[in-house]
Amino acid sequence: MTVTLFVPCFVDLLFPQVAISAVRLFERLGHRVVVPEGPACCGQPSFNTGYWGNECRDLALQVMQTLREAEAIVILSGSCGAMMKVFYQELFAKTEHAALTREFAPKVWEFSSFLVNKLGVTDVGARFPHKVTFHDGCHGLRELHNQRPPRELLAKVQGLELVEMGAAEICCGFGGTFSVKFPAISTAMAEVKCASALDTQAEYVVSCDSSCLMQIQGLADRQRKPIKTLHLAEVLAQT
């Protein structure tokens, strides 16, 4: 099938290797990948900051119109996926575009959920001989209820040992503008996350959200903690 890959701004600007890994994986599985040249931002920063007016709606409408004809829209972020699949409907409720959001939402898939729940694939033929722990991003977990798919995928990776951390479901403290507005709280939350990951003695922290991983890796680097982070797509692309 044709996979339309929506590359979020975080990935586009800071972690392009995540998108490249996803393209390699889908092509290895026999799918055609299309990456639109349209907007890379889903509008979540303005939405989360309270700017629900034209600042956010204009961008969200542009995203939906650009991707309207797509067969399946895959997003490398649970956070952005929740914005497009869940919060667009809230943003445009009781407006002339409400029907468009209802038509758009079923086409939107978070990366791991698309592989497991849409394609029915859990073994992608990956090999990654390392000890790994998984971090659940807040929106992927609480809005998309996406706890099972990434773990099913990791469980089938050859050589990979998955060990759960105690704080897997606890927020890393990033939260977009939250980390800017409340840096002390954000840092304290990241310290809990890093300590929990270190307790597992895992070599890598893996997640479906590059923004969470940036927060975790940033604190680990500053405190010289032996933590390495990877997006799930980067692990699954390994052979």
PDB file of N, CA and C in Angstrom, residues 2 10 16 71 163 171 181 188 194 197 228 238:
ATOM      1  N   THR A   2       0.279   2.371  -0.231  1.00  0.00           N
ATOM      2  CA  THR A   2       1.027   3.630  -0.196  1.00  0.00           C
ATOM      3  C   THR A   2       0.905   4.253   1.193  1.00  0.00           C
ATOM      4  N   PHE A  10       9.685  18.312  14.879  1.00  0.00           N
ATOM      5  CA  PHE A  10      10.782  17.871  15.742  1.00  0.00           C
ATOM      6  C   PHE A  10      11.705  16.903  15.002  1.00  0.00           C
ATOM      7  N   PRO A  16      16.259  13.849  11.739  1.00  0.00           N
ATOM      8  CA  PRO A  16      15.839  13.334  10.422  1.00  0.00           C
ATOM      9  C   PRO A  16      16.139  11.858  10.232  1.00  0.00           C
ATOM     10  N   GLU A  71      -4.088   7.480   1.565  1.00  0.00           N
ATOM     11  CA  GLU A  71      -4.695   6.201   1.936  1.00  0.00           C
ATOM     12  C   GLU A  71      -4.496   5.940   3.431  1.00  0.00           C
ATOM     13  N   VAL A 163      13.379  -4.808  28.967  1.00  0.00           N
ATOM     14  CA  VAL A 163      13.172  -4.809  30.415  1.00  0.00           C
ATOM     15  C   VAL A 163      12.387  -3.550  30.778  1.00  0.00           C
ATOM     16  N   CYS A 171       5.370  10.739  32.965  1.00  0.00           N
ATOM     17  CA  CYS A 171       5.830  11.771  32.020  1.00  0.00           C
ATOM     18  C   CYS A 171       7.315  12.068  32.230  1.00  0.00           C
ATOM     19  N   LYS A 181       8.106  26.758  30.460  1.00  0.00           N
ATOM     20  CA  LYS A 181       7.414  27.542  31.490  1.00  0.00           C
ATOM     21  C   LYS A 181       7.794  27.097  32.902  1.00  0.00           C
ATOM     22  N   ALA A 188      13.001  18.019  37.370  1.00  0.00           N
ATOM     23  CA  ALA A 188      12.764  17.036  38.434  1.00  0.00           C
ATOM     24  C   ALA A 188      12.086  15.786  37.880  1.00  0.00           C
ATOM     25  N   CYS A 194      15.106   9.294  34.331  1.00  0.00           N
ATOM     26  CA  CYS A 194      16.468   8.798  34.099  1.00  0.00           C
ATOM     27  C   CYS A 194      16.884   7.804  35.177  1.00  0.00           C
ATOM     28  N   ALA A 197      15.236   4.512  34.455  1.00  0.00           N
ATOM     29  CA  ALA A 197      15.873   3.837  33.321  1.00  0.00           C
ATOM     30  C   ALA A 197      17.211   3.231  33.729  1.00  0.00           C
ATOM     31  N   LYS A 228      21.584   5.998  26.544  1.00  0.00           N
ATOM     32  CA  LYS A 228      21.482   6.292  25.116  1.00  0.00           C
ATOM     33  C   LYS A 228      20.023   6.132  24.715  1.00  0.00           C
ATOM     34  N   GLN A 238      17.034  -1.620  12.062  1.00  0.00           N
ATOM     35  CA  GLN A 238      18.318  -2.325  12.199  1.00  0.00           C
ATOM     36  C   GLN A 238      18.196  -3.760  11.655  1.00  0.00           C
TER      37      GLN A 238
END
